[in-house]
Structure formats: structure tokens, C-alpha cells
Coordinates of C-alpha atoms in Angstrom, one line a residue:
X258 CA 34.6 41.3 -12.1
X259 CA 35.4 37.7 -12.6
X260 CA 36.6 34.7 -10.2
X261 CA 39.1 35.5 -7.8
X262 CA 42.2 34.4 -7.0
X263 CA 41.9 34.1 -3.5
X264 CA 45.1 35.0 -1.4
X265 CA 46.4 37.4 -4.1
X266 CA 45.2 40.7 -5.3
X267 CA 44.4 39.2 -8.6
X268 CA 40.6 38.7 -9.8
X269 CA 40.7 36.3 -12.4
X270 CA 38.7 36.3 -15.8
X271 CA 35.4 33.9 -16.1
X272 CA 37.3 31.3 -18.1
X273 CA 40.3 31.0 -15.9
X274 CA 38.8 28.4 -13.9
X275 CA 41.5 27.4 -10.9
X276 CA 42.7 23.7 -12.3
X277 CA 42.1 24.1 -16.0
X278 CA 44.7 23.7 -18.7
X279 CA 45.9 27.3 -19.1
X280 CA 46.0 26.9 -23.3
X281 CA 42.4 26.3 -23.4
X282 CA 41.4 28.7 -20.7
X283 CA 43.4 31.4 -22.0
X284 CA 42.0 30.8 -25.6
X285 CA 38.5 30.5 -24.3
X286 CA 39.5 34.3 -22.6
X287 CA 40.8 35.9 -25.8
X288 CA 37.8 34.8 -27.8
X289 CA 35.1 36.4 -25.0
X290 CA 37.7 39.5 -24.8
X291 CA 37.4 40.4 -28.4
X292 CA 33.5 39.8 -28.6
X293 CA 33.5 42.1 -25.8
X294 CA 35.7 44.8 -27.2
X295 CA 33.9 44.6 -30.6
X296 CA 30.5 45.1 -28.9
X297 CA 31.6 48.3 -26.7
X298 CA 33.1 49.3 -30.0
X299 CA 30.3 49.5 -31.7
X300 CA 28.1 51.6 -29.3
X301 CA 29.3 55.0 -30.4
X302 CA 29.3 57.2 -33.8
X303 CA 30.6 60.1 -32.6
X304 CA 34.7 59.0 -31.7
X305 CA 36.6 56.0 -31.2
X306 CA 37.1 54.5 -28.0
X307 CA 40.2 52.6 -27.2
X308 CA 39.6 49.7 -25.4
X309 CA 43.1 48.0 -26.3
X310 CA 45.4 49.4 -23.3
X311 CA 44.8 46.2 -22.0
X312 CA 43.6 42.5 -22.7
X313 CA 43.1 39.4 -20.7
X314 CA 46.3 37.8 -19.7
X315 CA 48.7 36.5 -17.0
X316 CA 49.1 38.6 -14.0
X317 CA 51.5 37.3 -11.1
X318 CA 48.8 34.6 -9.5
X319 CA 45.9 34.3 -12.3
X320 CA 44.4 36.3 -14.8
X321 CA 43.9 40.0 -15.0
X322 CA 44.2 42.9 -17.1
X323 CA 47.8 43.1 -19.0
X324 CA 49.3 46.6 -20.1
X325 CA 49.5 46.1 -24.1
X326 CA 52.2 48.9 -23.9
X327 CA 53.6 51.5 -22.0
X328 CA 51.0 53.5 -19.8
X329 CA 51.6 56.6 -18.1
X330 CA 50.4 57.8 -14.7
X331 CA 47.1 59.5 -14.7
X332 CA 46.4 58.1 -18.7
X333 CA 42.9 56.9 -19.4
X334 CA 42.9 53.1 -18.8
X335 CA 39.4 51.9 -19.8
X336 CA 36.6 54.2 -21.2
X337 CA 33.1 53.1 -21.2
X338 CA 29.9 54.4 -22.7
X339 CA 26.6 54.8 -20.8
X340 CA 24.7 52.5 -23.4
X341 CA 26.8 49.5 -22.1
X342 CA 25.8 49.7 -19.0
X343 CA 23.4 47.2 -17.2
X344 CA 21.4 49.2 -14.3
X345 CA 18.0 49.7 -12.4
X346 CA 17.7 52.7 -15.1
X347 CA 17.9 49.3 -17.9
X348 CA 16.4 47.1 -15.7
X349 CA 13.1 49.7 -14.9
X350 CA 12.8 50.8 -18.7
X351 CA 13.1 46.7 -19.7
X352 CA 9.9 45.7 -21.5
X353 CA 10.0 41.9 -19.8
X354 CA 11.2 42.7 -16.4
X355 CA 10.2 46.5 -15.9
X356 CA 6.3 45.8 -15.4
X357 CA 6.9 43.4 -12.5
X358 CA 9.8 45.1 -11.0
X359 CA 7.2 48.5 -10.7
X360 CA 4.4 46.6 -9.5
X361 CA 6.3 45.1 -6.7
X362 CA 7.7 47.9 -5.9
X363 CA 11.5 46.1 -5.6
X364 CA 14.5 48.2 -4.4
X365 CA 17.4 48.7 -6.3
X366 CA 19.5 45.7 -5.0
X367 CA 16.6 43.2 -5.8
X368 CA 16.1 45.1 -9.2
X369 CA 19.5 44.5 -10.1
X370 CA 19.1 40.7 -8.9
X371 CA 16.0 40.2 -11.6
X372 CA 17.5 42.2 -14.1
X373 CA 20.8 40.3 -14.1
X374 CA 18.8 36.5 -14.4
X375 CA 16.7 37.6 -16.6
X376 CA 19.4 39.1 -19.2
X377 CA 21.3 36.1 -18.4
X378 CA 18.7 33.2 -19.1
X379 CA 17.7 35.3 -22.5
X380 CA 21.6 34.4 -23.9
X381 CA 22.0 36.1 -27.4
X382 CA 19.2 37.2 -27.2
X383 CA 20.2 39.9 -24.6
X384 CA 21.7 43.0 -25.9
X385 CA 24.2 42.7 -22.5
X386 CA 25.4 38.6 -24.3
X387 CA 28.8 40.1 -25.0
X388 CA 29.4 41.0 -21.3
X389 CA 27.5 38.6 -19.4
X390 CA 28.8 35.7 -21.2
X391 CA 32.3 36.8 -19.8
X392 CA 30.9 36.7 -16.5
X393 CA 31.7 33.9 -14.1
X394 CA 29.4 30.7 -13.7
X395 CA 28.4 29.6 -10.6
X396 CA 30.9 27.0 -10.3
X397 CA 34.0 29.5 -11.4
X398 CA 32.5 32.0 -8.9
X399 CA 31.9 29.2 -6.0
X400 CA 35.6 28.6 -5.8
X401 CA 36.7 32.4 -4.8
X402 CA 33.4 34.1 -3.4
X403 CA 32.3 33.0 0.2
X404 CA 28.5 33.6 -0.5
X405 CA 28.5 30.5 -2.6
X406 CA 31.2 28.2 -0.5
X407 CA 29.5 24.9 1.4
X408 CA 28.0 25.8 4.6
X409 CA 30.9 23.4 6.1
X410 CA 33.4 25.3 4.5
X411 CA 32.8 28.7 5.8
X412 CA 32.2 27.6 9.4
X413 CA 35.7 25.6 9.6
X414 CA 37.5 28.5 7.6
X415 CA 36.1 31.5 9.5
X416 CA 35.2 29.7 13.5
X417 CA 35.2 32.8 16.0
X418 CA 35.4 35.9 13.5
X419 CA 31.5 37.8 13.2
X420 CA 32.4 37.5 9.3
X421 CA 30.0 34.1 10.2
X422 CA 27.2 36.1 11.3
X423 CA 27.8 38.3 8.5
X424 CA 27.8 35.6 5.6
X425 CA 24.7 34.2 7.5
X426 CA 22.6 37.1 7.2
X427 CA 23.3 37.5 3.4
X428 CA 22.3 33.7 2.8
X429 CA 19.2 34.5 4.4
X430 CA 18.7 37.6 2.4
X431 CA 19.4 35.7 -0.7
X432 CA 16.8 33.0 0.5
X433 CA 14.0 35.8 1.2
X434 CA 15.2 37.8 -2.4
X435 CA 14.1 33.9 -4.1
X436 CA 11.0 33.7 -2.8
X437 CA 10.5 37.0 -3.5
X438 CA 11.4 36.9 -7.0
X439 CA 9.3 33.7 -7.4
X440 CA 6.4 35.0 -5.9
X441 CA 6.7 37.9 -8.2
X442 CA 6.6 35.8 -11.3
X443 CA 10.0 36.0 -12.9
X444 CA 10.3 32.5 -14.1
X445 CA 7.5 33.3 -16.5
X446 CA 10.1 35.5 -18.3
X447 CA 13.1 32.9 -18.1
X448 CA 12.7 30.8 -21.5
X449 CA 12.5 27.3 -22.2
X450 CA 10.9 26.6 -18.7
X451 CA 13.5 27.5 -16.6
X452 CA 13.7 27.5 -13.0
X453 CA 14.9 30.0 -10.6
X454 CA 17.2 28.3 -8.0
X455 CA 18.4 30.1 -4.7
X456 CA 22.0 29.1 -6.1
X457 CA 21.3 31.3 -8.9
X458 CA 20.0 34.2 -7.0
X459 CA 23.4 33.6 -4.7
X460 CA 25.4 34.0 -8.2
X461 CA 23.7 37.3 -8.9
X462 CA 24.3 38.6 -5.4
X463 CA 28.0 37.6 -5.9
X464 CA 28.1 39.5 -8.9
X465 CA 27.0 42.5 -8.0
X466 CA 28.9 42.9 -4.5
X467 CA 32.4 41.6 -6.7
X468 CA 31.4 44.2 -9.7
X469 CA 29.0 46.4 -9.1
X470 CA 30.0 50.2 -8.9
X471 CA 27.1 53.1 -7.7
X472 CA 27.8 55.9 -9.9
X473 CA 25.9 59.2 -10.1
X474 CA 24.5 59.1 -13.4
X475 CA 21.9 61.7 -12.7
X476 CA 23.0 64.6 -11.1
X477 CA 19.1 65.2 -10.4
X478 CA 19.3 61.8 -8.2
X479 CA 19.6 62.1 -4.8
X480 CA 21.1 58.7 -4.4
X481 CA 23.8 57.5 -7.2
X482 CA 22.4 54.4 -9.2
X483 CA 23.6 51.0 -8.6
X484 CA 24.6 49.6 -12.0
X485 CA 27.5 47.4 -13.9
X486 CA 30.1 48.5 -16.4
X487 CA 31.6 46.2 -18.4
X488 CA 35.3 46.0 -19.2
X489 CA 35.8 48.3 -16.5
X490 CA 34.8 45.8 -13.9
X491 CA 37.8 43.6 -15.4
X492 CA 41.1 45.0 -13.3
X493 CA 42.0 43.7 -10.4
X494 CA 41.9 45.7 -7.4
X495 CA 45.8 47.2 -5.6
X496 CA 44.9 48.2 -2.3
X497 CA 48.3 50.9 -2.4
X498 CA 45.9 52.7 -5.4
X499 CA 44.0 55.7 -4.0
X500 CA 40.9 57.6 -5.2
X501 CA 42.9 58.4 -8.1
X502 CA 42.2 55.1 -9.8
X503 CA 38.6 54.8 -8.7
X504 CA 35.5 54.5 -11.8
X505 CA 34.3 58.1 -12.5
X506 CA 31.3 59.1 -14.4
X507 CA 31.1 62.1 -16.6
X508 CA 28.2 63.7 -17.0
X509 CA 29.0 65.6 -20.5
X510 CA 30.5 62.9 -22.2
X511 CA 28.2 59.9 -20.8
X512 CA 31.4 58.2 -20.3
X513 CA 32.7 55.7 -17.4
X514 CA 36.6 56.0 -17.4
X515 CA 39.4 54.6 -15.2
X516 CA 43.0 56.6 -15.0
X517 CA 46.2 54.7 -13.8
X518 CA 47.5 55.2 -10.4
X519 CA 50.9 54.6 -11.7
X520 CA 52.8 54.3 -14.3
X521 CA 52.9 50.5 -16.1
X522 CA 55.3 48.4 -19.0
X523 CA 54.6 46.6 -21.4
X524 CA 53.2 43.1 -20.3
X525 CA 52.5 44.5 -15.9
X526 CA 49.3 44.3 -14.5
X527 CA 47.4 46.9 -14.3
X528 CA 45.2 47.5 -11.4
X529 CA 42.7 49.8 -10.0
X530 CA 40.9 50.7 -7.0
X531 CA 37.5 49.0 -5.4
X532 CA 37.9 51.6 -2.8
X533 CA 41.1 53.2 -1.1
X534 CA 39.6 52.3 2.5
X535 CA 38.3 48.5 2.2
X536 CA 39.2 46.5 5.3
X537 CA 40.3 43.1 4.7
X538 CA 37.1 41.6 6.3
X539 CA 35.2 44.0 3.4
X540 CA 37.1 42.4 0.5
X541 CA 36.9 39.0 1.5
X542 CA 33.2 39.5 2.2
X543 CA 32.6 41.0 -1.0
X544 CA 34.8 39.7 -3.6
X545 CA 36.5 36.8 -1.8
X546 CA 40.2 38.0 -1.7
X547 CA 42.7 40.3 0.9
X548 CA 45.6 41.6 -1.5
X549 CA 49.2 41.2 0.0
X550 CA 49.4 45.2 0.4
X551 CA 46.2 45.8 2.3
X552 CA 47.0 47.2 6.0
X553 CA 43.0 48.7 6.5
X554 CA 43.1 46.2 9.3
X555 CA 39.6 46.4 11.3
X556 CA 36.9 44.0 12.6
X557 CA 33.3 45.1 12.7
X558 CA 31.6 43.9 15.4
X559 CA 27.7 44.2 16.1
X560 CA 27.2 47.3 19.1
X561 CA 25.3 44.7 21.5
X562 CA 28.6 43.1 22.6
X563 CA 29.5 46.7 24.1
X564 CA 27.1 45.6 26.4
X565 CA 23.2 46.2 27.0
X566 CA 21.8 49.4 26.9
X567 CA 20.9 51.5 30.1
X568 CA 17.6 52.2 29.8
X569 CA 14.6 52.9 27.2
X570 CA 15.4 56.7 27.5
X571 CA 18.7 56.1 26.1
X572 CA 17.4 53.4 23.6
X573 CA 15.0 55.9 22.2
X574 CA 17.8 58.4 21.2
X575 CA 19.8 55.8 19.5
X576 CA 16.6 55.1 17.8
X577 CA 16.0 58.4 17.1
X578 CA 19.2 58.6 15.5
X579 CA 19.0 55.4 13.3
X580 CA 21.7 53.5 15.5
X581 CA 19.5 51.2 17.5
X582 CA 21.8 48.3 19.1
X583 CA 20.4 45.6 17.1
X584 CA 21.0 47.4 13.7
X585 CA 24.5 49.2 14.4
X586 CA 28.0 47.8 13.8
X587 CA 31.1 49.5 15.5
X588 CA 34.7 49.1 13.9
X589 CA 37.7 48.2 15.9
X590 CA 40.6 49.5 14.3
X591 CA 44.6 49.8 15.5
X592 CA 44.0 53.0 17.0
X593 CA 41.3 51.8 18.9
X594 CA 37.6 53.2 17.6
X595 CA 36.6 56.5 16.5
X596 CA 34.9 59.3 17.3
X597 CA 31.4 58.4 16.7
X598 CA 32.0 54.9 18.4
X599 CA 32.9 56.6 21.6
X600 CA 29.4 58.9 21.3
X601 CA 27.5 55.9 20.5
X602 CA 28.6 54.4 23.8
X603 CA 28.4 57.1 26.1
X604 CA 25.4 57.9 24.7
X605 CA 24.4 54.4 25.2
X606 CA 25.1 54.1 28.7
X607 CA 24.2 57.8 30.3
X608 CA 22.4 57.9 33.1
X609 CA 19.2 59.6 33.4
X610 CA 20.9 62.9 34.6
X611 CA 23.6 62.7 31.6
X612 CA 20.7 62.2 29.6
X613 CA 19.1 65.4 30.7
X614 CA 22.1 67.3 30.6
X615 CA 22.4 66.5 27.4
X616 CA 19.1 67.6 26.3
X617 CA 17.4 64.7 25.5
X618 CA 13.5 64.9 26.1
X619 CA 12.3 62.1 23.7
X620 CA 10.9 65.2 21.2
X621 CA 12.9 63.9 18.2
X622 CA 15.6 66.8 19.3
X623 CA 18.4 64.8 19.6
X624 CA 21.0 66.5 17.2
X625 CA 21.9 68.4 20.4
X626 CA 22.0 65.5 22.7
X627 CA 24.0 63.5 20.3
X628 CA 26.7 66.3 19.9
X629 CA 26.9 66.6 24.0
X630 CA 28.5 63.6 23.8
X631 CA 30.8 63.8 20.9
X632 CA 33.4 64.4 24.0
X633 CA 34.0 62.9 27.1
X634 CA 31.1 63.7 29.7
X635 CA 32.8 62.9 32.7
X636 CA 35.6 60.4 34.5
X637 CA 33.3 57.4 35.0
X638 CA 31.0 57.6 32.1
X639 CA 34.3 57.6 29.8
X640 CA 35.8 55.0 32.4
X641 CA 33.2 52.6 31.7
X642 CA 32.9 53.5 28.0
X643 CA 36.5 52.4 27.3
X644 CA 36.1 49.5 29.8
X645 CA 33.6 48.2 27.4
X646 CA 35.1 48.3 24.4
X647 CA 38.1 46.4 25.6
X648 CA 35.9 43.9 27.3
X649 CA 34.7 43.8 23.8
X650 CA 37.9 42.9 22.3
X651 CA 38.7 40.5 24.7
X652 CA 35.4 38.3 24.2
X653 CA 36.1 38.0 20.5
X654 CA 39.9 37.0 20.8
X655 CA 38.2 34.4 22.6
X656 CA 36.3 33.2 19.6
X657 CA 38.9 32.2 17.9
X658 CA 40.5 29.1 17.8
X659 CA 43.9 29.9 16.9
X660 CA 46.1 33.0 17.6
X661 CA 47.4 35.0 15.3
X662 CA 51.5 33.8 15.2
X663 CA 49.5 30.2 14.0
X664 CA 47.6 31.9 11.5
X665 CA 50.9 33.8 10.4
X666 CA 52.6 30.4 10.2
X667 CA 49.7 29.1 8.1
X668 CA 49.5 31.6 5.5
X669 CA 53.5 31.3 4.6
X670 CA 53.3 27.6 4.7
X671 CA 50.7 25.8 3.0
X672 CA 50.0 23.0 0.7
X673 CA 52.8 23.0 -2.6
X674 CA 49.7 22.5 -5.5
X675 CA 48.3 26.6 -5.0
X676 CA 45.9 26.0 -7.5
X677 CA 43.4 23.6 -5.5
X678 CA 40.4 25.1 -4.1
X679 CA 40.4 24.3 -1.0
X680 CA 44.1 25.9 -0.5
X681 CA 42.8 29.0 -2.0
X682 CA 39.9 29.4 0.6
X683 CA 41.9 28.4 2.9
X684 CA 44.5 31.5 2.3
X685 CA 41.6 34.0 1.6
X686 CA 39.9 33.6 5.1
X687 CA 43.3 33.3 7.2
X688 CA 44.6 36.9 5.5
X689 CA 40.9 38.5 6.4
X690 CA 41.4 36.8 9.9
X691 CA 44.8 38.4 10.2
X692 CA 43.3 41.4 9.3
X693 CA 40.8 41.3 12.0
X694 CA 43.6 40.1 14.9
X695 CA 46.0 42.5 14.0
X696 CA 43.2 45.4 14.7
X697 CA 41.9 44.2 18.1
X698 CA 45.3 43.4 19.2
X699 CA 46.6 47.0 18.5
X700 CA 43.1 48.3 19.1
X701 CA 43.2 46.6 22.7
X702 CA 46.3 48.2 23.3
X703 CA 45.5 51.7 22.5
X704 CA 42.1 51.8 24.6
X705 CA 44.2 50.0 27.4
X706 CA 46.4 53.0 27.5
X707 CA 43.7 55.1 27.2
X708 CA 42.4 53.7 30.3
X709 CA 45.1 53.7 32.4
X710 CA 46.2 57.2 31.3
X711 CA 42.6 57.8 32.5
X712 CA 42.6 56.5 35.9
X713 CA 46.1 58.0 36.5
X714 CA 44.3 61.4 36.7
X715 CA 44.4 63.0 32.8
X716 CA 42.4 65.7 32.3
X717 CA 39.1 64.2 29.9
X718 CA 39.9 66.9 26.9
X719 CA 43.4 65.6 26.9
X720 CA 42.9 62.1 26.8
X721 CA 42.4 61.7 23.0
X722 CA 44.2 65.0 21.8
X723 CA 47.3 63.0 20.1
X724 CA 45.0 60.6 18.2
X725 CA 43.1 63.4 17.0
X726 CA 45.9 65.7 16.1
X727 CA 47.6 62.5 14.1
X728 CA 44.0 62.3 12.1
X729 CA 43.6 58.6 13.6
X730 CA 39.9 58.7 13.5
X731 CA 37.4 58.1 11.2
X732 CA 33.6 57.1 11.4
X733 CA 32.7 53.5 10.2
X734 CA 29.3 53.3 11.5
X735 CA 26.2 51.3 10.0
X736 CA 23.2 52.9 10.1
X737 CA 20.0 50.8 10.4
X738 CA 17.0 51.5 7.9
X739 CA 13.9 52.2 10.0
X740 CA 11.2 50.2 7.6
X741 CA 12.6 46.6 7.2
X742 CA 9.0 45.0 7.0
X743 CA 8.4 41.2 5.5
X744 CA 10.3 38.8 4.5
X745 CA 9.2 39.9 0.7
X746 CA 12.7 42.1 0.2
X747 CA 10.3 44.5 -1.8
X748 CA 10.5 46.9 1.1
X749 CA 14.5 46.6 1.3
X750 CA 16.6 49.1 0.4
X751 CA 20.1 48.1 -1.5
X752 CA 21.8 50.5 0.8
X753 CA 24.0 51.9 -1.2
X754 CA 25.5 55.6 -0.8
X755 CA 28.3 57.7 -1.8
X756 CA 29.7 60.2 1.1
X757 CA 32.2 61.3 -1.3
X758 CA 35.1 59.4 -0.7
X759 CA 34.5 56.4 -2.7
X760 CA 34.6 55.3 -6.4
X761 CA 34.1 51.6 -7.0
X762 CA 31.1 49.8 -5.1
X763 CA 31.4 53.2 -3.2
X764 CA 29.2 51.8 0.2
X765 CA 27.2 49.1 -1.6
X766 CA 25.8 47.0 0.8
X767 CA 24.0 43.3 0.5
X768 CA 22.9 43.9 4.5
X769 CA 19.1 44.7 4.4
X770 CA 18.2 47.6 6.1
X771 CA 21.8 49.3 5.9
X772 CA 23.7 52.1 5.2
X773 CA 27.3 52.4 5.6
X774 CA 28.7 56.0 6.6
X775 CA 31.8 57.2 6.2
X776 CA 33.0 60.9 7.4
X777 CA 35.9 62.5 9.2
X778 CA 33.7 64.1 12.3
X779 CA 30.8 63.3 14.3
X780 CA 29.7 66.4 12.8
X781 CA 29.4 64.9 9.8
X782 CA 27.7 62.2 10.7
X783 CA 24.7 64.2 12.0
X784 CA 24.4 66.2 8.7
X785 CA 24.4 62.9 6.9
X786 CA 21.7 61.9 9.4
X787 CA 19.4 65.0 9.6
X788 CA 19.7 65.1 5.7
X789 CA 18.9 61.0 5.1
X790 CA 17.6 58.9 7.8
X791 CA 14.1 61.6 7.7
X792 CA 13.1 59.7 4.5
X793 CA 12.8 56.8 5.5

């Protein structure tokens, strides 16, 4: 996807640069649009596919995909065929980059970095010219996308929220994927002499986390493959649009396609879905935006501020499971945390007899430990587990420099120009702030009550029954890859996994090392373990 407009919902095209005349920009759009549509045109014999539903126009802040006439709920939006796709199936059968990308043994999220330069630098020479030369440049991309804002910037715009530490750790991985790359040899393959800049290994890591979709293209694959899919990867994302208007693959046809959550008019926006559950932290992180209808309000925070561990007893079953402390993020939400947040903490702070109740041995059983404390042990375990997690929220709140009612204030004043960059930034990290306020503020309040209701005498299998009965939780923990060695990236793992309830980007990643889950039960949770954490 292109540039975004940051503060609104809409992504905007590669030549709507914020600033720029809007004749020129909007010609310079309709010229790229139709090279694009003629090239996906041309890629099948055996029917027509219709790529003029929509075209590059005006949405309500920027650019984005225009309804050419009247579509219809559940009609076909964009259809895309398997040959335009740009992948680590492309990038592994590529006769310049496919050699080196097998001999060092890169992952897909690296793969996808090299393959994307490479294609790039080649120009019209690249069978992929059509599409990538509608992509955003670095400096179109560096106004919207916090991976490539000044260092300055993102400490004054984000000061207290862990979206810092977050951000930090992908510049690093971006620095480590260069000198990877370059120690690979990929500059011999970029023509004219070329260098390979970190900035430009930054753009392609922007890229792929605002465009990048994991599809199951192989129904043999255990893991779906990480690829991009042009035109499709041109609507803007509605955060009210469900699962319904998420990219699907299909495996007769060889066909991407996109259906409209709604019904549109001639001359609306038309959106689609990057996923039906992205929190507002998620889709500033990734694509540099928090649409106006987004309430997924949550802050992820890493699981060492719940506090230190008891002991190496218990620190060897989180290992065992693949949630270690220092690799595992728990999500605050505004009904407090979920299931497997709780287990994770109780778990974490056991004593030695709760640990042997519970099974635990250190003999690699712990899918019955784990399950043991799914539900409240007893009154001071779960006493302690809930005083945590506030104490939790109450050190971050503490972070932050402002409180929420100024932050509110902010982001319906503002500056009167909307089109400079530094307003834009500006908006896009106060409404992913928000985001995160508004879920420990609730959040804090719910495990409060939780609390008290605790220490007034409730019975432990009541305490959470109305939560539970209301379908409030749901698991959002990061699971830590177990083989993270180097600093080469050609041991990491792109981390990307599809538990079913995802279409766009599904759980992609740029985190080394992990995997994002996403279930209803702890249950769940340990099949997704016992089936996946054993290979690595």
C-alpha cells in the first residue's frame, strides 16, 4: 500500500506526496494506475479480469481507491492473479537473487527484503516495474511510516508509550538485516554500482509491514507464504469492516480477490480490511495511521514489568512453553487481560508447592502444568496476580507525559495547514496513544474491581464468570522463537502465522524471534504450542 495519511483511515497513493500540487500528483497517479491495470491485464488468456471497479482518486483526507460505479455488498472488488505476485516462492526461484538467498539460508522476512531491492534497483527491467514503480519512495513513505521518521521525532511524538521500545528494536533489526544483506553480496546484483543503504533496507521493511499479506498459496505448506499483491494492496483500510473484506486466496482459480463489506456509490471510497482486530498501537506501528472508527484499544506491554519471576523452576516452564519473560508481550485491554495473561502470571509467580501441584517436574510435561493454571489456584496466588497487573498499569500511566483529556484536546485542535508533515505525525501518534490510555484506564479499572470483589470474600470460580460469559477475553500473546542466534538475521524467522482469523498481513511480524497468537481459549493456545513451538 502506498503513503499514508496519517490521522485518517486513508493510505494514500505513491504520487500523492502530502504538500504537492494535487493536478500534477493526481496526473502522475492516473498514468502509474493504468500501466498497472494494463500489466495485470495482460497476465491471463483464459478470462478477463476487471480491474476497473476502482481507480486512484480523492477519498475524504488523501488518495485512495474510488468506486467507478455502484458496488454491491459482497461483489468482487479487486481480482488478482497468482503470476502478479511478488513472494519468497518469486524471490527463491529468481535466477539473480535465488542462489544467494539459498546459500545463506535467509528467512522469509529477509527474503522478501532482497527480493524487493533487488526488483527495485533492476527498474524496467523487472517484470514487477509496473507495480513497484507505484510504490512509495522513501521520502513519500518517511512522511507517514514511523520506521523511517528522525530518531528526534519518534522520541518527542511517542515519550512514555513501549511503542518506543518497539520501533527501537525494528531499527535494530533493520540495521542487522543490512549488514546481513551486504555481507551476503547483494550489491553485486544491484546495477550501475549501486549501494545498499540501511535507509533503503528501512523502505523495504516499511513496505512489507504496510502491504504485505501471508496467504496460503500451498495448501501442502504448513506455514502460509509471505508475499505482495498488487492492486489489491491499494484500499485503504475501515476498521468497522470485518473478515468479510479481508484478501482471500483461491486455490482453483489461482486468484487473490477482495469482496466489499458494504455496499458503495459512484465516486465513495472503498475500503477493506488489514485485519478486523488491529489495535491502534498495531496500525500505527505498521502502517503509520489509527482510522477515526478503530475502538481495538490495547497497549502491549513486555511481561517483565509484571514483575520478576519466582524462581528457575517456574522460569523453566515458561521456557518450556516458548513464553520466557524476556521474549513475551501481555496485552492490556478495557476488560482488563485475558485468559492466557492470567496463566502466564500465576504460573509465573507459583510457589514451589503450586508448582508441584500443578505437575511441573522440569520433564518437558508442562501441557498439564500450564492448564492447572488456566483458573485461579487459590486467594493469594490470584491476589497477587491481579495486584501485579495493576501495579503494571500504574507504572506506565506514569510514563507518559501528558494525560489523556490533553491528548483529546490535541487531536481536535491542531495546527489550520493539515497537510504539513509534522501535523500529520503529530495526529498519528496522539490517536495510537489514546488508544493505549483509554485501555489501561478501563483495564485498571476492571482488574481493580476484580480485586476488591476478591478480597471481599468471592468465591475464585466466580470471580471472572461475567467477563467470560460476555466473551471479553481473547489471547494476544507473543510467543518467543527459541533459536534467535547472531546478529546475521539468516537464522530469523519472519514470524508470520495465520490462526484463522485473519486476512491481510494476518500476524506478520517485523520482531525477530516472534510469533503472534491469537485464539479464544487457553486451550487453544496449547494446541497451537504442542503443534509449532516443537520445530523450532
Amino acid at each position: 500500500m502506498a503513503a499514508v495519511l496519517v490521522g485518517s483511515s486513508v493510505r494514500v497513493p505513491s504520487a500523492a506526496l502530502l504538500g504537492h500540487a494535487p493536478g500534477v500528483v493526481e496526473r502522475g497517479a492516473a498514468a502509474r494506475e493504468e500501466r498497472l491495470k494494463q500489466w495485470l491485464r495482460g497476465m491471463t488468456k483464459h478470462r478477463q479480469l476487471d480491474f476497473d471497479t476502482m481507480g486512484f482518486g480523492r477519498g475524504r483526507d488523501g488518495f485512495g481507491m474510488i468506486a467507478s460505479g455502484a458496488i454491491d455488498k459482497g461483489s468482487v472488488l479487486a481480482e488478482v492473479p497468482l503470476q502478479a505476485f511478488l513472494s519468497e516462492k518469486t524471490a527463491e526461484r529468481c535466477r539473480l537473487v535465488g542462489p544467494m538467498l539459498r546459500k545463506n539460508d535467509f528467512r522469509p522476512w529477509l527474503t522478501m527484503c532482497a527480493h524487493l531491492l533487488v526488483e527495485r534497483s533492476r527498474g524496467k527491467e523487472s517484470f514487477w516495474h509496473p507495480y513497484i514503480a507505484a510504490l512509495p519512495s522513501v521520502d513519500e513513505l518517511s512522511i507517514s511510516h514511523p520506521l523511517l521518521w528522525p530518531a528526534e521525532t519518534i522520541q518527542e511524538l511517542l515519550q512514555g508509550s513501549p511503542m518506543l521500545d518497539t520501533i527501537a528494536t525494528r531499527l535494530k533489526l533493520c540495521q542487522e538485516d543490512h549488514e546481513a544483506l551486504l555481507t551476503a553480496g547483494i550489491e553485486k546484483f544491484l546495477p550501475g554500482g549501486e549501494t545498499l543503504s540501511e535507509g533503503d533496507v528501512r523502505w523495504a521493511s516499511a513496505v512489507l509491514l504496510s502491504r504485505a499479506f501471508s496467504l496460503e498459496l500451498d495448501v501442502d505448506d504448513d506455514f502460509d507464504t509471505l508475499c505482495l499483491v498488487p492492486w489489491a494492496d491499494m484500499l485503504n483500510h475501515c476498521s468497522s469492516a470485518g473478515e468479510e473484506s479481508c484478501l482471500i486466496f483461491d486455490q482453483d482459480t489461482k486468484t487473490a480477490s477482495l469482496e466489499a463489506h458494504k455496499s458503495y456509490s459512484k465516486g465513495d471510497e472503498v475500503f477493506d480490511s488489514y485485519g478486523p482486530a488491529l489495535t491502534g498501537s498495531q496500525l500505527f506501528l505498521d502502517y503509520g495511521f489509527v482510522d477515526d472508527e478503530n475502538e481495538n484499544y490495547a497497549v502491549d506491554l513486555p511481561a517483565q514489568v509484571l514483575g520478576p519471576v519466582r524462581s528457575s523452576a517456574n522460569a523453566a516452564l515458561l521456557e518450556a512453553l516458548g513464553l520466557p519473560a524476556g521474549g513475551t508481550l501481555v496485552s492490556i485491554v478495557p476488560e482488563g487481560v485475558d485468559e492466557s495473561v492470567l496463566a502466564w502470571t500465576r504460573a509465573a509467580i507459583a510457589s514451589p508447592r503450586e508448582l508441584s501441584a500443578a505437575g511441573w517436574k522440569s520433564d518437558g510435561k508442562y501441557q498439564k502444568a500450564i492448564m492447572y493454571f488456566s483458573e485461579p489456584i487459590n486467594r493469594d496466588n490470584e491476589c497477587e496476580v491481579l495486584r501485579r497487573l495493576i501495579a503494571a498499569c500504574e507504572n506506565l500511566w506514569s510514563k507518559y507525559p501528558t494525560n489523556l483529556e490533553h491528548d483529546l484536546r490535541e487531536l481536535t485542535g491542531g495546527e489550520s495547514d493539515m497537510r504539513t508533515t509534522t501535523w500529520a505525525r503529530k495526529q498519528a501518534a496522539l490517536r495510537a496513544i489514546v488508544c493505549e490510555k483509554k485501555a489501561l484506564t478501563a483495564g485498571k479499572t476492571v482488574l481493580c474491581g476484580f480485586l476488591e470483589k476478591l478480597r471481599a470474600g468471592a468465591a475464585l470460580e466466580s470471580l471472572y464468570e461475567v467477563d467470560r460469559e460476555e466473551g471479553k477475553f481473547e489471547v494476544r500473546l507473543f510467543v518467543a522463537t527459541k533459536d534467535r542466534s547472531g546478529t546475521s538475521g539468516k537464522n530469523r524467522d519472519a514470524a508470520v502465522h495465520n490462526c484463522g482469523d485473519f486476512g491481510k498481513r494476518q500476524t506478520l511480524l517485523i520482531e525477530a524471534g516472534r510469533v503472534e497468537i491469537r485464539a479464544q481459549t487457553t486451550s487453544m493456545l496449547l494446541e497451537w504450542c504442542k503443534g509449532r513451538l516443537s520445530y523450532r
